[in-house]
Coordinates of C-alpha atoms (C1' of nucleotides) in Angstrom, one line a residue:
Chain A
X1 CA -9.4 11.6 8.5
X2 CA -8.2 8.6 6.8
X3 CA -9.2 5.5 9.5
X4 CA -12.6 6.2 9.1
X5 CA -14.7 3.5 7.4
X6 CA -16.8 6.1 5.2
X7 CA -14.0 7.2 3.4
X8 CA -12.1 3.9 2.8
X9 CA -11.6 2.9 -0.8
X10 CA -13.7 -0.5 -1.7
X11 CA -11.3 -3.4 -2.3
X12 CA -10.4 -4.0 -5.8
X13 CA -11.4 -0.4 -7.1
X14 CA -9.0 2.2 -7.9
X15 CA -8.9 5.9 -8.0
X16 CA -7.3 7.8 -11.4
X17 CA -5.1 11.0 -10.4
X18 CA -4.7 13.6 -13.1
X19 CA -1.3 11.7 -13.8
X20 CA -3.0 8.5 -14.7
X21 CA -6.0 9.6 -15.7
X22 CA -3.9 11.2 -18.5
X23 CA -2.7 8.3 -20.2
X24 CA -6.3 6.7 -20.1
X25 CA -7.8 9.3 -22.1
X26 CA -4.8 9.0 -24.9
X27 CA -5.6 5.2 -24.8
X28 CA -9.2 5.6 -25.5
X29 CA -8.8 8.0 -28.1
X30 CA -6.2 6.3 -29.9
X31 CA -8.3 2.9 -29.8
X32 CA -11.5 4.9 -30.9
X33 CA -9.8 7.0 -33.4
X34 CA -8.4 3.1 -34.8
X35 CA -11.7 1.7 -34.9
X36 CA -13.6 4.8 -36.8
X37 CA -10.6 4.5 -39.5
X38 CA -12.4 0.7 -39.6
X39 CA -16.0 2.2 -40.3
X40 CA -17.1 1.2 -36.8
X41 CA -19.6 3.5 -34.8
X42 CA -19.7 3.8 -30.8
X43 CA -22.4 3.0 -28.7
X44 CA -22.7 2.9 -25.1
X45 CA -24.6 1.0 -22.5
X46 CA -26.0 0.7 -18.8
X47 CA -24.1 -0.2 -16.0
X48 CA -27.1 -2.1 -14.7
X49 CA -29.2 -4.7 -16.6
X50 CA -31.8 -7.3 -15.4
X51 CA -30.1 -10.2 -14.3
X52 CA -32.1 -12.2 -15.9
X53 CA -30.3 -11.1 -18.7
X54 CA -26.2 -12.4 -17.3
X55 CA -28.2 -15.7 -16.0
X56 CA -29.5 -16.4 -19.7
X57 CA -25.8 -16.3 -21.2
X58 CA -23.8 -17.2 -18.3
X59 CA -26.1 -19.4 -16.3
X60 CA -27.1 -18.9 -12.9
X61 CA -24.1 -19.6 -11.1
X62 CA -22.5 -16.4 -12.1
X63 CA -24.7 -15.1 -9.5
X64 CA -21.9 -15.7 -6.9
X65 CA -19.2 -13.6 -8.8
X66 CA -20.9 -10.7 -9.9
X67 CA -22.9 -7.3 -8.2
X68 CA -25.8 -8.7 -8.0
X69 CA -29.0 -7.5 -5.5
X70 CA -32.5 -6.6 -5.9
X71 CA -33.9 -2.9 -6.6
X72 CA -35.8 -0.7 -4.3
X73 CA -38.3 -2.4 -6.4
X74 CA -37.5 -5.5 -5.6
X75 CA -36.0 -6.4 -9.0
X76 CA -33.1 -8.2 -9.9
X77 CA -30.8 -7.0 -11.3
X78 CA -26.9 -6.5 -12.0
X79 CA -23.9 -4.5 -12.7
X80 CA -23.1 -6.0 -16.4
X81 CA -19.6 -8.0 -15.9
X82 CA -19.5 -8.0 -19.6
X83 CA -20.8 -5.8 -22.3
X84 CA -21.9 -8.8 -25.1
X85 CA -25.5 -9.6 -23.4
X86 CA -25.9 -5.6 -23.6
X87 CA -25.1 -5.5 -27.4
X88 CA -27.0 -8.3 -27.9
X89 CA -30.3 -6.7 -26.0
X90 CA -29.4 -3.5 -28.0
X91 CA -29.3 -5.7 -31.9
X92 CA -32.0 -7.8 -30.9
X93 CA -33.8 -4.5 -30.1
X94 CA -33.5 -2.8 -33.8
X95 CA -32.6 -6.2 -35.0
X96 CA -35.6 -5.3 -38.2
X97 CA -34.0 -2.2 -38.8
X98 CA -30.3 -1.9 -38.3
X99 CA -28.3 -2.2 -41.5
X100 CA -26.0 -5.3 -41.7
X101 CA -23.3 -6.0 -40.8
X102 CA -23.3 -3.5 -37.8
X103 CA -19.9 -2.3 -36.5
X104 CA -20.1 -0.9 -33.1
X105 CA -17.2 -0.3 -30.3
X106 CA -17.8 0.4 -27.2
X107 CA -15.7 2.0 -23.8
X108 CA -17.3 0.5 -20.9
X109 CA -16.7 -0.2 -17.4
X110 CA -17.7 -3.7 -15.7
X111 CA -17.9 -5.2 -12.1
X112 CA -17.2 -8.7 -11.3
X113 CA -16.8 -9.8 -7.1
X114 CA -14.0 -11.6 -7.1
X115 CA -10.3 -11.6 -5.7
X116 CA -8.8 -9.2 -7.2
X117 CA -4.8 -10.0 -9.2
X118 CA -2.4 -8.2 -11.6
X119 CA -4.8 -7.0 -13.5
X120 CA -7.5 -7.8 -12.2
X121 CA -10.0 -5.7 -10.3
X122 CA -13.5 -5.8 -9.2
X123 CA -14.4 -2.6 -11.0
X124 CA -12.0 -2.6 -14.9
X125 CA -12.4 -0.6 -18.1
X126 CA -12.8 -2.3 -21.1
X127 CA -13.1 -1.3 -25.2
X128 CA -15.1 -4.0 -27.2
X129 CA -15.4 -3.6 -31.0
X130 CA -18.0 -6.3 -32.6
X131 CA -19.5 -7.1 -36.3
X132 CA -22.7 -8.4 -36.3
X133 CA -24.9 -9.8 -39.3
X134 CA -22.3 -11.6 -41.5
X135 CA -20.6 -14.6 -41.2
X136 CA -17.7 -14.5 -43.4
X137 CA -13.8 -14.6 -43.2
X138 CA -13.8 -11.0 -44.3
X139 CA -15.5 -10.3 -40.7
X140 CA -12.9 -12.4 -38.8
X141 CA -10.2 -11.3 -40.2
X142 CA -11.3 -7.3 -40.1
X143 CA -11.7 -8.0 -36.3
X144 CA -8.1 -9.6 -35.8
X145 CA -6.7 -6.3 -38.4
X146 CA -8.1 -3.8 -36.3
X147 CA -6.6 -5.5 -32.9
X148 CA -3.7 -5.7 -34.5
X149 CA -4.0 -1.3 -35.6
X150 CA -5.1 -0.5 -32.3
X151 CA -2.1 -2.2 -30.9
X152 CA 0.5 -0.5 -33.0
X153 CA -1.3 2.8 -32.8
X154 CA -0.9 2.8 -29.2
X155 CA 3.2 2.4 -30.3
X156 CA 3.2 -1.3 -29.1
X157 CA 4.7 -4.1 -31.5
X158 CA 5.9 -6.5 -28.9
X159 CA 2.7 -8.3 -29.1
X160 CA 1.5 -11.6 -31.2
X161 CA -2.2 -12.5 -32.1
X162 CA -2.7 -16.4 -31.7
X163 CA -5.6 -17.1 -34.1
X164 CA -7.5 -20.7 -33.9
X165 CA -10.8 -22.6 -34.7
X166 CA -12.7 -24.4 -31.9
X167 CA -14.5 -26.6 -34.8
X168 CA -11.1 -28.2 -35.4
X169 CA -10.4 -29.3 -31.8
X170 CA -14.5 -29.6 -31.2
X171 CA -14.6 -32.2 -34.6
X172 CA -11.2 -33.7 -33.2
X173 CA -12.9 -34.7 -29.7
X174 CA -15.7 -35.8 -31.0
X175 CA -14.7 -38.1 -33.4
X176 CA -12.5 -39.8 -30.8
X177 CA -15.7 -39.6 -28.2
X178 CA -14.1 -37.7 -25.9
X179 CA -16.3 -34.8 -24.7
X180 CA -15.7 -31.5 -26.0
X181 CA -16.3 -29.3 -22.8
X182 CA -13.7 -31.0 -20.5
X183 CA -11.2 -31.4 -23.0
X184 CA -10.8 -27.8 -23.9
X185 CA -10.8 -26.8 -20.1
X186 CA -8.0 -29.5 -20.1
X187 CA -6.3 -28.0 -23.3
X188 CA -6.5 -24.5 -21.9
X189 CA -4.6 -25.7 -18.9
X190 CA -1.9 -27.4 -20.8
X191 CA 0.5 -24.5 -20.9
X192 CA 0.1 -24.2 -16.7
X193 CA 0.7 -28.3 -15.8
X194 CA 3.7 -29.9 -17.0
X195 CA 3.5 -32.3 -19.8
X196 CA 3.1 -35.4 -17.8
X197 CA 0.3 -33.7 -15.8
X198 CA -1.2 -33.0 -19.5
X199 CA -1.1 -36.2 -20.9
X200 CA -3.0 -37.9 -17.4
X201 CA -5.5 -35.5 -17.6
X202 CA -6.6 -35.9 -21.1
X203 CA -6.4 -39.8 -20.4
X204 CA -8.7 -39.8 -18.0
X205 CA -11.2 -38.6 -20.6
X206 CA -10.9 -41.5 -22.3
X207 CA -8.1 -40.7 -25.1
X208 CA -5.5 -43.3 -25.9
X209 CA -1.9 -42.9 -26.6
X210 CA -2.5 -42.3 -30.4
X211 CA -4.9 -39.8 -29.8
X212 CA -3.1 -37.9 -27.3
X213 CA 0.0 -38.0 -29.5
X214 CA -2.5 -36.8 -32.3
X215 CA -3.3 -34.0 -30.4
X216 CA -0.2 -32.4 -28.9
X217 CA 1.0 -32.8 -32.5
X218 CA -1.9 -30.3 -33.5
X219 CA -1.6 -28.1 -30.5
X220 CA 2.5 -27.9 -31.0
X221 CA 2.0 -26.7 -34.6
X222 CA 3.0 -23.1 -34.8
X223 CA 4.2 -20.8 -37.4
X224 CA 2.0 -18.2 -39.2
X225 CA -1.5 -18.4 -40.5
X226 CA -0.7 -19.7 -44.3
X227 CA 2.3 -21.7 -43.8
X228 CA 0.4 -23.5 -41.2
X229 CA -2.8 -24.9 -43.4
X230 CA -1.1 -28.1 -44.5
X231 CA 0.0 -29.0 -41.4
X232 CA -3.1 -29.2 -39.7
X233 CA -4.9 -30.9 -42.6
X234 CA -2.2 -33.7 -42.3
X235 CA -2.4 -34.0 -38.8
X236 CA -6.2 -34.6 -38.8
X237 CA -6.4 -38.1 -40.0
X238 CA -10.3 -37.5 -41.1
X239 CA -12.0 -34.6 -42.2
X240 CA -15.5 -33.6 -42.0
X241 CA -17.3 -30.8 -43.4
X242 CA -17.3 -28.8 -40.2
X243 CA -13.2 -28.9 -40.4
X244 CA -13.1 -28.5 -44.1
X245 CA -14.9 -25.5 -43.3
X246 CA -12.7 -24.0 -40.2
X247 CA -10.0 -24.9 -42.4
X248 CA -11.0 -22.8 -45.3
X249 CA -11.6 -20.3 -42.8
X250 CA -8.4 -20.4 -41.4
X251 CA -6.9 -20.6 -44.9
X252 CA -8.6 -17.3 -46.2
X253 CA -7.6 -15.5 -43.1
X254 CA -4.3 -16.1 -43.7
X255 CA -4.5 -15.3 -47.3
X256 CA -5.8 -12.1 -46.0
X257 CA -3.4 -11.5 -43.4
X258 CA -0.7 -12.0 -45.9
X259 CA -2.3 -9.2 -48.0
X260 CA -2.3 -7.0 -45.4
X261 CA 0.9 -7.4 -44.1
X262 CA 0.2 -8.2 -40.5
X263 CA 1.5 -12.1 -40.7
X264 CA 4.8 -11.0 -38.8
X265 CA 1.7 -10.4 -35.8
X266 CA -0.4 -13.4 -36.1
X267 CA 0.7 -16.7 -35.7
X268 CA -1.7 -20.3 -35.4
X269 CA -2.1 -21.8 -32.2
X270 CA -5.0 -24.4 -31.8
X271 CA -4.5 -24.4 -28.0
X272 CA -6.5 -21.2 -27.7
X273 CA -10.2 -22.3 -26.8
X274 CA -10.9 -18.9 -24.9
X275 CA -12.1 -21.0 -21.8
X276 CA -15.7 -22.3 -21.8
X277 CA -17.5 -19.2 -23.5
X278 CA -20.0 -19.1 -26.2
X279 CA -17.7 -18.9 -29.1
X280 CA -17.7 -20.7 -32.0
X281 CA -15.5 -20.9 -34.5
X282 CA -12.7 -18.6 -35.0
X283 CA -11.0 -17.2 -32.0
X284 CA -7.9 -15.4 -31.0
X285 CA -6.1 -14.1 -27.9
X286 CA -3.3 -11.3 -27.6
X287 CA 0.3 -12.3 -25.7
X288 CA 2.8 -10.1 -25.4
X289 CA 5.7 -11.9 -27.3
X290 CA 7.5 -12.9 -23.8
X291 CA 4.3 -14.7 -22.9
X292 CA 5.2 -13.1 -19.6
X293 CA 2.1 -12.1 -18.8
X294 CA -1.7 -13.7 -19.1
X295 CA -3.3 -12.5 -22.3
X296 CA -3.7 -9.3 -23.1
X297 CA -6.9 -9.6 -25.0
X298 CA -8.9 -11.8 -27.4
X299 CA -12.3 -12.4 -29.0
X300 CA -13.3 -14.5 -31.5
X301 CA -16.8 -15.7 -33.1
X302 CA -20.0 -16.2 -31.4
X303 CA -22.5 -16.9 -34.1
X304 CA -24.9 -17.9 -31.2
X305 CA -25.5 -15.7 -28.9
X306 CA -28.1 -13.0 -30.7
X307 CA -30.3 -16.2 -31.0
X308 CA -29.9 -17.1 -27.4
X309 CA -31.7 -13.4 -26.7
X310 CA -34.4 -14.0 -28.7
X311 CA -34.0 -12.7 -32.1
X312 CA -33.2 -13.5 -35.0
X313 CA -30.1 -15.8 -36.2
X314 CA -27.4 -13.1 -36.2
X315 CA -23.9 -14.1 -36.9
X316 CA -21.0 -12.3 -34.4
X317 CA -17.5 -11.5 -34.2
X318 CA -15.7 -9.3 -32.0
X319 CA -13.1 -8.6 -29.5
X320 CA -12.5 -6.7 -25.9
X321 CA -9.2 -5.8 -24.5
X322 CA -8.7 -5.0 -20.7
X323 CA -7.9 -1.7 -20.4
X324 CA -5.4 -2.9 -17.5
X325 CA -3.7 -5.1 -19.1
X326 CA -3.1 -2.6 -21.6
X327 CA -1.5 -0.5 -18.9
X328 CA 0.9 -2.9 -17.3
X329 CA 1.8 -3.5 -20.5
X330 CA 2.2 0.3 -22.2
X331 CA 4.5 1.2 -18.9
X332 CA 7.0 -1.9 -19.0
X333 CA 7.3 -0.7 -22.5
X334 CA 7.7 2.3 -21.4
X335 CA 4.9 3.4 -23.9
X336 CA 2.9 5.0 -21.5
X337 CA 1.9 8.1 -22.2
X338 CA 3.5 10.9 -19.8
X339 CA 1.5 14.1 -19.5
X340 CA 2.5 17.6 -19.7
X341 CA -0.2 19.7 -18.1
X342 CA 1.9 22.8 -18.2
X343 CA 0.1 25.9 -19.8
X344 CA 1.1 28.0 -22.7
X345 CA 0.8 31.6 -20.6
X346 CA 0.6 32.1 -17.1
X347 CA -0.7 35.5 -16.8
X348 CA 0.8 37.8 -14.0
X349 CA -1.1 40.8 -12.9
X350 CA 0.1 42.9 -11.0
X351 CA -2.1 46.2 -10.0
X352 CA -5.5 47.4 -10.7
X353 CA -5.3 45.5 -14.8
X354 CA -7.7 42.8 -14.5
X355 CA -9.8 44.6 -17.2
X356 CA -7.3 44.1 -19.5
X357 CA -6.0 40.9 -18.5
X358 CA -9.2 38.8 -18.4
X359 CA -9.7 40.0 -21.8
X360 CA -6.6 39.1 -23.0
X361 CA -6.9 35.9 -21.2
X362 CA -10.7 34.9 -23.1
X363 CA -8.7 35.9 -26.4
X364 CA -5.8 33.4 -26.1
X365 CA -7.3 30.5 -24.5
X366 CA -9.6 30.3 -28.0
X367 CA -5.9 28.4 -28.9
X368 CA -4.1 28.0 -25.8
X369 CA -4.3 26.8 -22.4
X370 CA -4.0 30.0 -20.4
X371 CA -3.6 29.7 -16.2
X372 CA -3.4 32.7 -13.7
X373 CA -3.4 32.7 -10.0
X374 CA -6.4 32.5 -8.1
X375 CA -5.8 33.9 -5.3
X376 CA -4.1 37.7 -4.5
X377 CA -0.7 36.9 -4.6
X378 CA 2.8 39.6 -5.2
X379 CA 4.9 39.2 -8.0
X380 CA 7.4 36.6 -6.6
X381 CA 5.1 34.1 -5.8
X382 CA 3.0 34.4 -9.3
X383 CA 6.0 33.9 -10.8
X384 CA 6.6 30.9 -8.6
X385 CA 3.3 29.8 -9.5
X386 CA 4.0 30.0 -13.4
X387 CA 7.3 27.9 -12.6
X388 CA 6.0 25.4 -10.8
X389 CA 3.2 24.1 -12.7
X390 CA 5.2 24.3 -15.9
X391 CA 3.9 27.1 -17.4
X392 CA 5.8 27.8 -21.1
X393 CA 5.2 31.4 -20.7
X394 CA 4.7 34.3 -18.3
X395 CA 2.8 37.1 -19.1
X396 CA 3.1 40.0 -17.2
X397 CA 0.7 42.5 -17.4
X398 CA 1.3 45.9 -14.8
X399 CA 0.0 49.0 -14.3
X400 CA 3.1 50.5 -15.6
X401 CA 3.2 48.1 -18.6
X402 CA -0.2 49.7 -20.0
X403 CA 1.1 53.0 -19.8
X404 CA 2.5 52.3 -23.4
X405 CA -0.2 49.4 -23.3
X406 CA 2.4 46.7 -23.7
X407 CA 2.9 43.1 -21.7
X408 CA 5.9 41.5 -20.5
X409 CA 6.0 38.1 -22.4
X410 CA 8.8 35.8 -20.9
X411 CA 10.3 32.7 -21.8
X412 CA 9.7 30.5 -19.1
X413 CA 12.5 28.2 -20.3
X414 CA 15.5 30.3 -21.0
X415 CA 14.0 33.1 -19.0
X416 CA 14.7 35.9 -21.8
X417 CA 11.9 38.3 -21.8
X418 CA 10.2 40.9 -24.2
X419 CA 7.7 43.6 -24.1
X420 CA 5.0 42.9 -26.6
X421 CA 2.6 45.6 -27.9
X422 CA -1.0 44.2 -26.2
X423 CA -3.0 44.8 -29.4
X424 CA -0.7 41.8 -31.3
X425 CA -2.3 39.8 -29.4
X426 CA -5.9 40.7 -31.1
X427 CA -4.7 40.5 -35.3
Chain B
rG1 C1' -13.4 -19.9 -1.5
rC2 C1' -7.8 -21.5 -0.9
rC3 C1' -2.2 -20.6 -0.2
rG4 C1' 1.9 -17.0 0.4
rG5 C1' 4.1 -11.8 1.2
rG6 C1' 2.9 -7.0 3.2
rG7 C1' 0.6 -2.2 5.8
rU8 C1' 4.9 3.7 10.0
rA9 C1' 2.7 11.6 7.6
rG10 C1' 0.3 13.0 0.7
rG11 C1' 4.8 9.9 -1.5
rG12 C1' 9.4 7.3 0.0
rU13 C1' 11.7 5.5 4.5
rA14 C1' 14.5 4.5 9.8
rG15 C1' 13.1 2.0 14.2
rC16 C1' 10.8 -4.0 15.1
rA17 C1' 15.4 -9.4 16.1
rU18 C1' 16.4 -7.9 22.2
rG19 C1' 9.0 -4.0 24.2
rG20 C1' 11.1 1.5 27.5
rU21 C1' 11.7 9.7 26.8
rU22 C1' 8.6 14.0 22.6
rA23 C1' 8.9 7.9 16.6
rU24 C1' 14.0 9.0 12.2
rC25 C1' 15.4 11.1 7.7
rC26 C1' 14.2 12.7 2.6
rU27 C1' 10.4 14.7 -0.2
rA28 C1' 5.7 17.0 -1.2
rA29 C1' 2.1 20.7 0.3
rA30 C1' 0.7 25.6 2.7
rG31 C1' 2.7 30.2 4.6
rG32 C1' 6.8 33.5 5.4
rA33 C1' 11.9 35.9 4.8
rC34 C1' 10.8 38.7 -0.5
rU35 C1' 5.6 45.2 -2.4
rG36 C1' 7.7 44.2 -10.7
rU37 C1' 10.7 38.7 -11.9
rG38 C1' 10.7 31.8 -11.0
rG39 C1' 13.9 27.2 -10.2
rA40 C1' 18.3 28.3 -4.7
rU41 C1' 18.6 28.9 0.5
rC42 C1' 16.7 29.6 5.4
rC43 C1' 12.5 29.7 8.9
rU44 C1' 7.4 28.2 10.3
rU45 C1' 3.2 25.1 9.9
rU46 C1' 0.3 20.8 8.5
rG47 C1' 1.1 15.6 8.8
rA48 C1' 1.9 8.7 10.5
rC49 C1' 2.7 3.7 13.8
rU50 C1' -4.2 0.1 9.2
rC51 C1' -8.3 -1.2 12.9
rG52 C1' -9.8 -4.0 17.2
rG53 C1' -8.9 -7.5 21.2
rG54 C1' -4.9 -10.0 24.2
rU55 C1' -0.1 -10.3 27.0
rU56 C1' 2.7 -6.4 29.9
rC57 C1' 4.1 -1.6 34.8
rA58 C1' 4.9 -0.3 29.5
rA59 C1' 3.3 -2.3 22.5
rA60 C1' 5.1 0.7 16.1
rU61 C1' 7.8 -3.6 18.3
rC62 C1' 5.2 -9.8 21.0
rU63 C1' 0.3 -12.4 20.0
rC64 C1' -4.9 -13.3 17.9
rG65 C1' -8.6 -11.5 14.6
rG66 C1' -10.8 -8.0 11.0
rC67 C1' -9.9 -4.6 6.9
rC68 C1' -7.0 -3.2 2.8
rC69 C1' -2.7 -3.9 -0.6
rU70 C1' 0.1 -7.5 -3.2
rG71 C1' 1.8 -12.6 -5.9
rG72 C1' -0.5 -17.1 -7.2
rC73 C1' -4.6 -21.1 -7.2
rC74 C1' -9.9 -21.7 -8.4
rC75 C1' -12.7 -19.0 -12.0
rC76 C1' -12.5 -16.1 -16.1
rA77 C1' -18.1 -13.8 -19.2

RNA sequence: GCCGGGGUAGGGUAGCAUGGUUAUCCUAAAGGACUGUGGAUCCUUUGACUCGGGUUCAAAUCUCGGCCCUGGCCCCA
């Protein structure tokens, strides 16, 4: 009886009927089947990890917004909110013996406490692909060109990748002594505050009016990857080798892009800092082109993180994208993917035939989905049964049929039938 | 943690302002009318006021709190 506490869904989880479910499993495949065409292998990894492990990368106050408790044991430990420290325990593992660059993907499913939104739910599903071992534009820009397949294998084009460097921003700051860390959680905010708001905040951290026109004239530029280079470089007043580098970066990305033909997806947008995480250098997030909704996923370069767990120097680059997201997303599309769980046959007996029909049945499910009904039921309602789950065919197999050991086969759809000799069914 | 909107059978709803019979209708599900032919129709059955306290002769209705859903803030790995 629903009321009951015991049976009471937790808050922020959710349950997947065979309707939902459905469109899940096309997702997954499609994103997996896009990533092997990409050379990249899948792993998988615990739900639970030491939390020792989220402290190290997130610091301890992460404690407060994740499953976190001790072990019959008396360990601490977690269910992983992210899948990165994972990989990186898993590299740093084999890290003498694994071939570079590793390409893994994973499916995996991660708890954070927290209120749940659109979108956002204490228990989410997410699919991560990552390159580790090289540091090279060739990495970035595979990550970014296999986001950009998965979306338009999953039939979506109504999407645009917004590619930046944190060193350009990070080298901006700091050559104006403005600390790095506030500004980009000021920056991030910018599109959420109105520009007034904008311009009082980043005063406060000490940036004068030339310096805040400076940087809105950076953070305005937009257009795609290529087209884009020169404007940057003329924005930044000075240039030092950590720019001359993102730049380059960002210039052979685009180069690449170009190649590729994916510019009409990717455009630049320095205002993308990806919050306070560990990346980098180059980083991107997903918006569907209305901007409508929050980001539909990003990733970027985190060259170190691997370190941070204790091994060796191991340049990263990767992505995740929110399986939920990717829902709302699919269905205002209307991309979602709507399942048809009707059979092929529906097999009718009727009389004393189950000898014959359960054979007949093993022989055509080894290529067809094949249903009958479970329980003793007359002719009208197997046939009802047949109708109402969708079933393509009928089957009918009777006593008097076997007389001349033929079936009844019927259209389910236009409702013409024919008797079929039963031994066709076994060339 | 903060601010707002919600919660009536499995799904969708009426009723709530102004408290008052057995809580409305649609749909779904199970069974039957119907023993070798489905989608129709008819009949039957199952099935709800989110939980708890308060006010009252009387609460789905007014009130307080919890839980859950939902939009946003904070946060976002």
């Amino acid at each position: 009886m629903i009321g009951e506490t015991m049976i009471e869904k937790l808050r922020g989880v959710r349950d997947f009927y065979p309707e939902n479910q459905y469109g899940r499993r096309v997702i997954y495949e499609t994103l997996y089947n896009t990533l092997k065409r990409f050379g990249f292998k899948e792993v998988c990894t615990p739900s639970i990890e030491s939390l020792e492990m989220i402290t190290k990368k997130s610091g301890a106050g992460i404690v407060d917004e994740i499953y976190a408790f001790k072990d019959k044991g008396g360990r601490d430990i977690c269910l992983i909110p992210e899948l990165t420290p994972s990989i990186a325990r898993m590299v740093v593992q084999r890290q003498k013996e694994l071939r570079k660059p590793i390409k893994w993907c994973s499916f995996s499913r991660h708890w954070r406490y927290e209120r749940p939104q659109k979108g956002r739910q204490r228990e989410f599903y997410q699919f991560n692909a990552d390159i580790l071992g090289v540091r090279s534009s060739r990495s970035d820009f595979e990550i970014i060109a296999a986001g950009i397949e998965c979306m338009l294998f999953l039939g979506l084009s109504n999407f645009k990748f917004h590619i930046s460097n944190r060193k350009i921003l990070e080298s901006f700051f700091d050559s104006h002594g403005i600390p790095v860390k506030e500004a980009f959680t000021i920056v991030d905010k910018r599109s959420k505050v109105s520009e007034e708001e904008f311009k009082e905040m980043i005063r406060t951290l000490g940036a004068g009016e030339e310096c805040y026109l400076q940087l809105t004239s950076l953070l305005d530029i937009s257009g795609t990857v290529s087209e884009c280079i020169p404007q940057i470089s003329d924005a930044l007043k000075d240039t030092n080798t950590h720019v001359k580098e993102a730049l380059d970066n960002l210039k052979e990305m685009g180069a690449f892009i170009d190649h590729y033909g994916f510019s009409k997806h990717c455009m630049i947008d320095l205002s993308i800092v990806r919050g306070l995480a560990y990346y980098t250098d180059m980083v991107f997030e997903v918006f569907d082109k209305k901007k409508s909704m929050r980001s539909l996923f990003g990733g970027g370069r985190y060259d170190d993180l691997i370190e941070l767990f204790d091994g060796q120097k191991t340049p990263a680059v990767g992505f995740a994208i929110g399986i939920p997201m990717l829902e709302l997303l699919m269905k205002e599309e209307g991309k979602w993917p709507e399942p048809d769980f009707g059979p092929d046959y529906f097999i009718i007996m009727l009389g004393n035939v189950e000898k014959e029909a359960f054979a007949l049945i093993k022989k055509l499910r080894e290529s067809s989905t094949v249903e009958y009904a479970l329980t003793g039921k007359n002719m009208k309602n197997q046939m009802n049964e047949a109708n109402s789950i969708g079933a393509k065919n009928a089957i009918i197999i009777g006593e008097r049929d076997l007389e001349n050991k033929t079936v009844t086969v019927k259209d389910m759809k236009t409702g013409t039938q024919e008797s079929v000799q039963l031994n066709k069914f076994y060339e």
